[in-house]
Tab-separated table of C-alpha atoms in Angstrom:
chain	number	residue	atom	x	y	z
A	23	LEU	CA	-26.631	-0.797	-9.222
A	24	GLY	CA	-24.021	-3.213	-7.925
A	25	TRP	CA	-25.617	-6.109	-9.799
A	26	GLN	CA	-25.782	-4.032	-12.998
A	27	MET	CA	-22.043	-3.353	-12.808
A	28	ILE	CA	-21.311	-7.052	-12.303
A	29	GLN	CA	-23.551	-7.920	-15.250
A	30	GLN	CA	-21.636	-5.469	-17.424
A	31	ILE	CA	-18.308	-7.011	-16.399
A	32	LEU	CA	-19.609	-10.510	-17.132
A	33	ALA	CA	-20.944	-9.456	-20.537
A	34	GLN	CA	-17.702	-7.786	-21.584
A	35	GLY	CA	-15.511	-10.626	-20.384
A	36	VAL	CA	-12.396	-8.452	-20.201
A	37	LEU	CA	-11.944	-8.365	-16.428
A	38	PRO	CA	-11.204	-11.813	-14.973
A	39	PHE	CA	-12.024	-12.304	-11.305
A	40	GLU	CA	-12.402	-15.257	-8.954
A	41	ALA	CA	-15.038	-13.974	-6.541
A	42	VAL	CA	-17.161	-10.997	-5.554
A	43	ALA	CA	-16.430	-9.642	-2.073
A	44	CYS	CA	-18.913	-7.167	-0.598
A	45	ASP	CA	-19.771	-5.516	2.693
A	46	THR	CA	-22.944	-5.851	4.727
A	47	LEU	CA	-24.840	-3.318	2.629
A	48	TYR	CA	-24.883	-5.857	-0.219
A	49	GLY	CA	-24.391	-9.017	1.811
A	50	GLN	CA	-27.619	-8.704	3.764
A	51	SER	CA	-29.580	-8.530	0.489
A	52	GLY	CA	-30.868	-12.014	-0.222
A	53	TRP	CA	-31.906	-10.873	-3.695
A	54	PHE	CA	-28.370	-9.758	-4.531
A	55	ARG	CA	-26.827	-13.034	-3.378
A	56	ASP	CA	-29.487	-14.943	-5.320
A	57	GLN	CA	-28.586	-13.107	-8.535
A	58	LEU	CA	-24.930	-14.020	-8.062
A	59	ARG	CA	-25.800	-17.668	-7.450
A	60	GLN	CA	-27.917	-17.877	-10.575
A	61	ALA	CA	-25.080	-16.324	-12.598
A	62	GLY	CA	-22.594	-18.859	-11.230
A	63	VAL	CA	-20.507	-16.180	-9.520
A	64	VAL	CA	-18.766	-17.085	-6.268
A	65	TYR	CA	-19.332	-14.477	-3.560
A	66	ILE	CA	-18.132	-13.816	-0.034
A	67	ALA	CA	-20.645	-11.378	1.447
A	68	GLU	CA	-20.334	-9.815	4.881
A	69	VAL	CA	-23.535	-9.950	6.923
A	70	PRO	CA	-24.634	-8.381	10.239
A	71	ARG	CA	-24.257	-10.380	13.417
A	72	ASP	CA	-28.030	-10.772	13.813
A	73	THR	CA	-28.518	-12.432	10.403
A	74	GLN	CA	-30.858	-15.402	10.735
A	75	VAL	CA	-29.766	-18.807	9.380
A	76	TYR	CA	-30.882	-22.429	9.720
A	77	LEU	CA	-28.631	-25.289	10.794
A	78	SER	CA	-30.664	-27.904	8.922
A	79	LEU	CA	-32.649	-27.832	5.716
A	80	PRO	CA	-35.966	-26.129	6.472
A	81	THR	CA	-39.228	-27.246	4.891
A	82	LEU	CA	-41.223	-24.592	3.052
A	83	ALA	CA	-44.943	-24.717	2.381
A	84	VAL	CA	-47.853	-22.364	2.000
A	85	PRO	CA	-49.564	-22.288	5.406
A	86	PRO	CA	-53.334	-22.666	5.660
A	87	ARG	CA	-55.476	-19.647	6.295
A	88	ARG	CA	-56.273	-18.994	9.913
A	89	GLY	CA	-59.969	-18.398	10.354
A	90	ASN	CA	-62.511	-17.394	7.743
A	91	ARG	CA	-61.365	-13.833	7.223
A	92	GLY	CA	-58.583	-12.401	5.126
A	93	ARG	CA	-56.841	-13.628	2.053
A	94	HIS	CA	-55.473	-17.080	1.572
A	95	PRO	CA	-51.676	-17.214	2.082
A	96	ILE	CA	-49.739	-17.536	-1.172
A	97	ARG	CA	-46.095	-17.206	-0.065
A	98	PRO	CA	-44.209	-20.259	1.189
A	99	GLN	CA	-43.032	-20.147	4.772
A	100	VAL	CA	-40.873	-22.354	6.964
A	101	VAL	CA	-43.232	-24.930	8.445
A	102	SER	CA	-40.804	-27.455	9.928
A	103	GLY	CA	-37.200	-27.856	10.906
A	104	THR	CA	-34.951	-26.303	13.496
A	105	PRO	CA	-35.696	-22.657	14.283
A	106	ALA	CA	-33.552	-19.919	12.814
A	107	VAL	CA	-30.656	-18.603	14.876
A	108	ALA	CA	-28.520	-15.471	14.705
A	109	VAL	CA	-25.072	-16.043	13.257
A	110	HIS	CA	-23.318	-14.560	16.295
A	111	SER	CA	-24.789	-17.288	18.490
A	112	LEU	CA	-22.951	-19.957	16.473
A	113	SER	CA	-19.522	-18.628	17.380
A	114	SER	CA	-19.744	-20.040	20.924
A	115	GLN	CA	-21.308	-23.400	20.095
A	116	LYS	CA	-19.173	-26.469	20.684
A	117	GLU	CA	-19.925	-27.698	17.156
A	118	THR	CA	-18.123	-24.637	15.779
A	119	ARG	CA	-14.481	-25.538	15.389
A	120	TRP	CA	-12.105	-22.590	15.349
A	121	GLN	CA	-8.749	-22.835	13.620
A	122	ARG	CA	-5.904	-20.358	13.342
A	123	VAL	CA	-5.221	-19.689	9.676
A	124	ARG	CA	-2.286	-17.818	8.215
A	125	VAL	CA	-3.827	-15.856	5.365
A	126	ARG	CA	-0.860	-13.956	3.935
A	127	SER	CA	2.331	-12.111	4.729
A	128	THR	CA	2.027	-8.340	4.986
A	129	GLU	CA	4.394	-5.419	5.346
A	130	ARG	CA	3.388	-5.157	9.009
A	131	GLY	CA	3.876	-8.812	9.738
A	132	VAL	CA	1.568	-11.752	9.156
A	133	LEU	CA	-2.193	-11.741	8.782
A	134	GLU	CA	-3.147	-14.670	10.985
A	135	ASP	CA	-6.504	-14.941	12.770
A	136	GLU	CA	-8.917	-17.567	13.985
A	137	PHE	CA	-11.563	-18.710	11.496
A	138	ALA	CA	-14.503	-21.087	11.565
A	139	ALA	CA	-16.976	-22.170	8.896
A	140	ARG	CA	-20.289	-23.979	9.040
A	141	ARG	CA	-22.832	-25.027	6.445
A	142	VAL	CA	-26.102	-23.169	6.930
A	143	TRP	CA	-29.327	-22.539	5.061
A	144	THR	CA	-30.951	-19.194	4.337
A	145	VAL	CA	-34.428	-18.392	3.061
A	146	HIS	CA	-35.320	-15.571	0.678
A	147	GLU	CA	-38.587	-15.059	-1.197
A	148	GLY	CA	-39.658	-18.643	-0.654
A	149	GLU	CA	-36.346	-20.099	-1.850
A	150	VAL	CA	-33.854	-22.031	0.272
A	151	ALA	CA	-30.128	-21.668	-0.322
A	152	GLU	CA	-27.275	-23.628	1.268
A	153	GLU	CA	-24.279	-21.428	2.008
A	154	TRP	CA	-21.089	-21.257	3.992
A	155	LEU	CA	-21.101	-19.149	7.119
A	156	VAL	CA	-17.527	-17.932	7.532
A	157	MET	CA	-16.616	-16.462	10.919
A	158	ARG	CA	-13.480	-14.536	11.745
A	159	LYS	CA	-12.140	-13.642	15.172
A	160	GLU	CA	-9.576	-10.854	14.882
A	161	SER	CA	-6.712	-10.324	17.305
A	162	ASN	CA	-8.536	-7.411	18.939
A	163	GLY	CA	-11.561	-9.613	19.665
A	164	ARG	CA	-13.730	-8.252	16.872
A	165	MET	CA	-16.014	-10.839	15.254
A	166	THR	CA	-17.172	-10.659	11.650
A	167	TYR	CA	-19.417	-12.932	9.624
A	168	ALA	CA	-19.867	-13.655	5.927
A	169	LEU	CA	-21.992	-15.891	3.716
A	170	SER	CA	-20.533	-17.606	0.662
A	171	ASN	CA	-21.780	-19.891	-2.104
A	172	ALA	CA	-18.363	-21.507	-2.506
A	173	PRO	CA	-18.501	-25.280	-3.151
A	174	ALA	CA	-19.271	-27.497	-0.174
A	175	ASP	CA	-15.788	-29.060	-0.276
A	176	THR	CA	-13.989	-25.708	-0.069
A	177	PRO	CA	-11.278	-25.878	2.642
A	178	LEU	CA	-11.262	-23.382	5.482
A	179	GLU	CA	-7.989	-21.854	4.288
A	180	ARG	CA	-9.640	-20.902	0.989
A	181	LEU	CA	-12.668	-19.420	2.723
A	182	ALA	CA	-10.421	-17.395	5.030
A	183	TYR	CA	-8.449	-16.134	2.043
A	184	LEU	CA	-11.626	-14.967	0.276
A	185	LYS	CA	-12.955	-13.270	3.378
A	186	CYS	CA	-9.823	-11.142	3.718
A	187	GLN	CA	-9.651	-9.933	0.101
A	188	ARG	CA	-12.060	-7.002	0.491
A	189	TYR	CA	-9.316	-5.180	2.379
A	190	PHE	CA	-7.626	-4.189	-0.850
A	191	CYS	CA	-10.805	-2.526	-2.167
A	192	GLU	CA	-11.242	-0.583	1.063
A	193	ARG	CA	-7.576	0.400	1.001
A	194	ALA	CA	-7.928	1.731	-2.549
A	195	HIS	CA	-10.800	3.963	-1.408
A	196	GLN	CA	-8.778	5.239	1.544
A	197	GLU	CA	-5.830	6.130	-0.671
A	198	ALA	CA	-8.099	7.842	-3.209
A	199	LYS	CA	-9.386	10.079	-0.413
A	200	SER	CA	-6.205	10.685	1.568
A	201	GLU	CA	-3.622	10.834	-1.232
A	202	VAL	CA	-5.396	11.573	-4.512
A	203	GLY	CA	-7.885	14.134	-3.185
A	204	TRP	CA	-11.234	12.430	-3.670
A	205	ASP	CA	-12.511	13.921	-0.405
A	206	GLU	CA	-11.394	17.504	-1.142
A	207	LEU	CA	-14.256	18.499	-3.467
A	208	GLN	CA	-16.949	20.916	-2.354
A	209	ALA	CA	-19.660	21.399	-4.949
A	210	GLN	CA	-23.411	21.810	-5.221
A	211	LYS	CA	-23.869	20.144	-8.605
A	212	TYR	CA	-23.845	16.418	-9.250
A	213	THR	CA	-22.025	16.958	-12.558
A	214	ALA	CA	-19.165	18.664	-10.745
A	215	TRP	CA	-18.853	15.695	-8.404
A	216	MET	CA	-18.801	13.301	-11.360
A	217	HIS	CA	-16.048	15.318	-13.043
A	218	HIS	CA	-13.981	15.252	-9.866
A	219	LEU	CA	-14.576	11.506	-9.513
A	220	ALA	CA	-13.468	10.960	-13.118
A	221	MET	CA	-10.228	12.823	-12.430
A	222	THR	CA	-9.698	10.771	-9.257
A	223	ILE	CA	-10.188	7.532	-11.198
A	224	LEU	CA	-7.708	8.629	-13.875
A	225	ALA	CA	-5.116	9.571	-11.274
A	226	THR	CA	-5.631	6.296	-9.401
A	227	TRP	CA	-5.312	4.338	-12.640
A	228	PHE	CA	-2.075	6.166	-13.484
A	229	ILE	CA	-0.676	5.326	-10.047
A	230	ALA	CA	-1.648	1.670	-10.443
A	231	GLU	CA	0.125	1.487	-13.799
A	232	THR	CA	3.182	3.187	-12.330
A	233	LYS	CA	3.318	0.673	-9.457
A	234	LEU	CA	2.955	-2.194	-11.918
A	235	ARG	CA	5.762	-0.944	-14.169
A	236	TRP	CA	7.941	-0.431	-11.113
A	237	VAL	CA	7.468	-4.049	-10.034
A	238	GLN	CA	8.162	-5.310	-13.557
A	239	ARG	CA	11.283	-3.214	-13.966
A	240	TYR	CA	12.784	-3.432	-10.465
A	241	SER	CA	12.416	-6.917	-9.038
A	242	ARG	CA	12.737	-7.342	-5.306
A	243	ASP	CA	16.074	-8.762	-4.252
A	244	PRO	CA	15.612	-11.846	-2.033
A	245	ARG	CA	19.007	-11.146	-0.511
A	246	LEU	CA	17.698	-7.828	0.784
A	247	ALA	CA	14.724	-9.556	2.367
A	248	ALA	CA	17.068	-12.018	4.003
A	249	GLN	CA	19.235	-9.181	5.255
A	250	PHE	CA	16.281	-7.515	6.980
A	251	GLU	CA	14.905	-10.914	8.042
A	252	VAL	CA	11.458	-10.292	6.527
A	253	GLU	CA	9.373	-12.287	4.065
A	254	VAL	CA	7.873	-9.332	2.203
A	255	LEU	CA	9.636	-6.170	1.061
A	256	PRO	CA	7.485	-3.027	0.877
A	257	ALA	CA	5.878	-2.210	-2.453
A	258	LEU	CA	5.716	1.220	-4.026
A	259	SER	CA	2.965	3.193	-2.272
A	260	VAL	CA	0.725	5.982	-3.479
A	261	ALA	CA	2.666	8.439	-1.324
A	262	ASN	CA	5.901	7.263	-2.974
A	263	VAL	CA	4.453	7.943	-6.427
A	264	ARG	CA	3.377	11.404	-5.299
A	265	THR	CA	6.929	12.086	-4.081
A	266	LEU	CA	8.362	11.009	-7.445
A	267	LEU	CA	5.914	13.261	-9.293
A	268	LYS	CA	6.923	16.234	-7.170
A	269	ALA	CA	10.540	15.576	-8.076
A	270	VAL	CA	9.982	15.493	-11.845
A	271	MET	CA	7.208	18.109	-11.951
A	272	PRO	CA	8.079	20.657	-9.284
A	273	LEU	CA	5.780	23.611	-8.701
A	274	PRO	CA	7.036	26.793	-10.376
A	275	LYS	CA	8.617	29.416	-8.138
A	276	LEU	CA	7.161	32.787	-9.024
A	277	SER	CA	9.000	36.040	-8.769
A	278	PRO	CA	7.271	38.925	-6.960
A	279	GLU	CA	6.265	40.436	-10.312
A	280	GLU	CA	4.887	37.115	-11.593
A	281	ALA	CA	2.970	36.539	-8.372
A	282	GLN	CA	1.470	40.040	-8.596
A	283	ALA	CA	0.423	39.446	-12.218
A	284	HIS	CA	-1.118	36.111	-11.285
A	285	VAL	CA	-3.166	37.698	-8.479
A	286	ILE	CA	-4.333	40.474	-10.810
A	287	GLU	CA	-5.448	37.880	-13.344
A	288	LEU	CA	-7.468	36.045	-10.701
A	289	LEU	CA	-9.101	39.299	-9.586
A	290	VAL	CA	-10.017	40.123	-13.167
A	291	ARG	CA	-11.588	36.685	-13.594
A	292	ARG	CA	-13.633	37.142	-10.419
A	293	THR	CA	-14.780	40.556	-11.616
A	294	ARG	CA	-15.869	39.169	-14.966
A	295	SER	CA	-17.680	36.334	-13.198
A	296	ARG	CA	-19.530	38.812	-10.995
A	297	LYS	CA	-20.455	40.902	-14.024
A	298	SER	CA	-21.854	37.820	-15.724
A	299	ARG	CA	-23.939	36.884	-12.684
A	300	LEU	CA	-25.293	40.422	-12.353
A	301	LYS	CA	-26.245	40.374	-16.014
A	302	ALA	CA	-28.047	37.063	-15.592
A	303	GLN	CA	-29.896	38.354	-12.534
A	304	HIS	CA	-30.881	41.496	-14.380
A	305	HIS	CA	-32.405	39.455	-17.212
A	306	SER	CA	-34.229	37.158	-14.792
A	307	HIS	CA	-35.853	40.139	-13.015
A	308	SER	CA	-36.712	42.042	-16.192
A	309	PRO	CA	-40.415	42.141	-17.111
A	310	PRO	CA	-41.404	39.889	-20.037
């Protein structure tokens, strides 16, 4: 499904992008990464710490059959070269050179962690691929790993930048759940979930357009940044947009009579709904 969405974006050509960033669910799929390579799409794919890679180009060949029983092997296998190793074991090798990279300025300070990158080879379905293994050591000690088909001459700063871009996708999902209400639906039908998702997407798109217009209309004053001694001034958040909407579209305050009429209307609707269900049950139990 992920590859189908990327194919659709490539065919339409209306959404420019520089790379595909994905989590371990997609990153550990050799088939998915192979499709991206064949399409000429740069990817930075997170992989689990036990992912097996080769430090030198392995040799593939179809091994001979062992004994006189069974079928002849038809799939190529690694027959020579250094054995595969788990990516987490490379973080402590002396050949792995760690470097502190300043990725970007943030509202909470500076995103600056230690990164390392090594050229490795992976094998999938009898095909060998040379990739970058990008390792990140966060300030809390957490280690993460990613594979990328970026060019061999890509500097470490560029690889570190790509590895940290998936944050914005994850942040968009968090805001859709916490602020827009994506996680507040309870339904038993898939169609109902799709309708709620469509409304969430529309609301998120409206907020994105509002934030964009805000930036275009109200430029950030560098003098204000200098006054607070910060490099980045905060951008308009989803919560800020919600506050503005409450100001221009306040909820109506009902009088006691209006509240009573509203409750009566809801009770009438529930009664009609119950009558309809009883009628449907009566027809379903009636003899043919």
